[in-house]
């Protein structure tokens, strides 16, 4: 029996988000959330009814208990979560200034998840998995995490699973050498590639899908998706002449954009697993991503299937997707 439709590997963290604006040294109150790119992605898919396997390690500490509680509350499988008595759960802070995106401060070096290694993966977890999703964050955490990601990719290739890659470029974690090193290798191995404009510029020297898609398809991915933030998203499957563009979903509340990219990837993949055309996959991604921007936490705004389907004019009664075997 297949356990998971989608599998990913990453670090969940406790997010302490400043309740007031200004430099953190002057902030006295913080709101506590659970965050982490791959966890966000898994939660978004779980809300849409996809069986998501999330491989990680948490500290054997209070923050680890907190994250585990959030995963259970979201109905996310926790069987691939291990605990460490030697390393703590990672933490990050969000600082709000008067303009621009929130500033991020990580306290994750030496965390439980950063000690993950290939020995922590089991081939049997891949049985029947349709898609393995890897982001550029996990390999940047440590050399053992990078080795774990490479092992997961090798297992996915062996199992014949589709691979999706989101570079999730983070200036605090990555440098140009990463972009030229493991990211190029992961792009080569991926079937689906997600990039935002900053990543497109860094990896392909262009923010225009019409020009970058040639390079990207040549590298490997059959589906290339360019996330354009408030201008929506565009995708190319290498067959149609023109990339498909779908405008963003208008919202009447914007808090911050963190978590939108992970939600977008989940919505898009949900559409692909449902056998939908690119345009509908983009619309689903845009909707999930947009809802993330309306709340302070990363994932709390992600929609459930019963919210997404009416938005896409699909009847709830028929479910969203035609599952593979
Ligand atoms: O995509 C959202 C993530 O950036 C956030 O949850 C924190 O995982 C995180 C990271 O490494 O930046």
CSV table of C-alpha atoms in Angstrom, one decimal, residues 101-219:
chain,number,residue,atom,x,y,z
A,101,UNK,CA,9.6,42.6,3.7
A,102,UNK,CA,10.1,41.5,7.3
A,103,UNK,CA,13.7,41.0,8.3
A,104,UNK,CA,14.6,37.4,9.3
A,105,UNK,CA,16.9,36.3,12.1
A,106,UNK,CA,17.8,32.6,12.2
A,107,UNK,CA,18.8,30.7,15.3
A,108,UNK,CA,19.2,27.3,13.6
A,109,UNK,CA,22.9,26.5,13.4
A,110,UNK,CA,23.5,23.2,15.1
A,111,UNK,CA,19.7,22.5,15.2
A,112,UNK,CA,18.3,19.0,15.3
A,113,UNK,CA,17.2,19.2,11.7
A,114,UNK,CA,20.6,20.4,10.6
A,115,UNK,CA,22.1,17.1,11.8
A,116,UNK,CA,19.9,15.1,9.4
A,117,UNK,CA,22.0,12.8,7.2
A,118,UNK,CA,21.5,10.1,4.6
A,119,UNK,CA,21.3,7.4,7.3
A,120,UNK,CA,18.0,9.0,8.4
A,121,UNK,CA,16.3,8.1,5.2
A,122,UNK,CA,14.5,4.8,4.4
A,123,UNK,CA,14.1,3.6,0.8
A,124,UNK,CA,10.7,2.2,1.7
A,125,UNK,CA,9.3,5.7,2.4
A,126,UNK,CA,9.4,6.2,-1.4
A,127,UNK,CA,7.1,3.3,-2.2
A,128,UNK,CA,4.3,4.6,-4.4
A,129,UNK,CA,5.2,8.2,-3.9
A,130,UNK,CA,4.2,10.3,-6.9
A,131,UNK,CA,6.4,13.4,-6.3
A,132,UNK,CA,9.4,14.4,-4.2
A,133,UNK,CA,9.8,18.1,-3.4
A,134,UNK,CA,13.2,19.5,-2.5
A,135,UNK,CA,14.0,23.1,-1.7
A,136,UNK,CA,17.4,24.9,-1.7
A,137,UNK,CA,17.0,25.6,2.0
A,138,UNK,CA,17.7,22.1,3.4
A,139,UNK,CA,21.0,21.5,1.6
A,140,UNK,CA,22.2,24.9,2.8
A,141,UNK,CA,21.8,23.9,6.4
A,142,UNK,CA,24.8,21.6,6.7
A,143,UNK,CA,26.9,19.2,4.7
A,144,UNK,CA,25.0,16.2,6.2
A,145,UNK,CA,21.7,17.8,5.1
A,146,UNK,CA,23.1,18.3,1.6
A,147,UNK,CA,24.0,14.7,1.5
A,148,UNK,CA,20.5,13.7,2.8
A,149,UNK,CA,18.9,15.8,0.0
A,150,UNK,CA,21.1,14.1,-2.6
A,151,UNK,CA,20.2,10.7,-1.2
A,152,UNK,CA,16.5,11.6,-1.4
A,153,UNK,CA,16.9,12.7,-5.0
A,154,UNK,CA,18.7,9.5,-5.9
A,155,UNK,CA,15.9,7.4,-4.2
A,156,UNK,CA,13.3,9.4,-6.0
A,157,UNK,CA,15.0,8.8,-9.4
A,158,UNK,CA,15.3,5.1,-8.6
A,159,UNK,CA,11.6,5.0,-7.6
A,160,UNK,CA,10.6,6.9,-10.7
A,161,UNK,CA,8.9,9.7,-8.7
A,162,UNK,CA,8.5,13.2,-10.2
A,163,UNK,CA,11.0,15.6,-8.7
A,164,UNK,CA,10.1,19.3,-8.0
A,165,UNK,CA,12.7,21.8,-7.0
A,166,UNK,CA,12.2,25.3,-5.5
A,167,UNK,CA,15.6,27.0,-4.9
A,168,UNK,CA,14.0,29.2,-2.1
A,169,UNK,CA,17.0,31.5,-2.3
A,170,UNK,CA,17.7,33.0,1.1
A,171,UNK,CA,20.5,35.6,1.2
A,172,UNK,CA,21.3,34.6,4.8
A,173,UNK,CA,21.8,31.0,3.8
A,174,UNK,CA,23.0,31.0,0.3
A,175,UNK,CA,25.7,32.5,-1.8
A,176,UNK,CA,26.5,32.5,-5.5
A,177,UNK,CA,28.6,29.4,-5.2
A,178,UNK,CA,25.4,27.5,-4.1
A,179,UNK,CA,23.5,28.8,-7.1
A,180,UNK,CA,26.3,27.6,-9.4
A,181,UNK,CA,26.8,24.3,-7.4
A,182,UNK,CA,24.0,22.2,-5.9
A,183,UNK,CA,21.2,24.3,-7.3
A,184,UNK,CA,22.3,23.7,-10.9
A,185,UNK,CA,22.6,20.0,-10.1
A,186,UNK,CA,19.1,19.9,-8.5
A,187,UNK,CA,17.6,21.8,-11.5
A,188,UNK,CA,19.1,19.2,-13.8
A,189,UNK,CA,17.5,16.4,-11.9
A,190,UNK,CA,14.1,18.1,-11.4
A,191,UNK,CA,11.0,17.6,-13.6
A,192,UNK,CA,9.3,20.8,-12.2
A,193,UNK,CA,11.2,24.0,-11.4
A,194,UNK,CA,9.8,26.9,-9.4
A,195,UNK,CA,11.7,30.2,-9.5
A,196,UNK,CA,10.8,33.8,-8.5
A,197,UNK,CA,12.3,36.7,-10.3
A,198,UNK,CA,15.3,37.1,-8.1
A,199,UNK,CA,16.2,33.4,-8.5
A,200,UNK,CA,15.6,33.6,-12.2
A,201,UNK,CA,18.1,36.4,-12.5
A,202,UNK,CA,20.6,34.6,-10.3
A,203,UNK,CA,20.3,31.2,-12.0
A,204,UNK,CA,19.5,32.2,-15.6
A,205,UNK,CA,20.4,35.9,-15.9
A,206,UNK,CA,16.9,36.7,-16.9
A,207,UNK,CA,13.5,37.4,-15.3
A,208,UNK,CA,11.6,36.9,-18.5
A,209,UNK,CA,10.1,33.4,-18.8
A,210,UNK,CA,10.1,33.6,-22.6
A,211,UNK,CA,13.9,33.8,-22.5
A,212,UNK,CA,14.7,31.8,-19.4
A,213,UNK,CA,12.5,28.8,-20.3
A,214,UNK,CA,14.8,27.7,-23.2
A,215,UNK,CA,17.7,27.5,-20.8
A,216,UNK,CA,15.7,25.9,-18.1
A,217,UNK,CA,14.1,23.2,-20.3
A,218,UNK,CA,17.4,22.4,-21.8
A,219,UNK,CA,18.8,21.8,-18.3
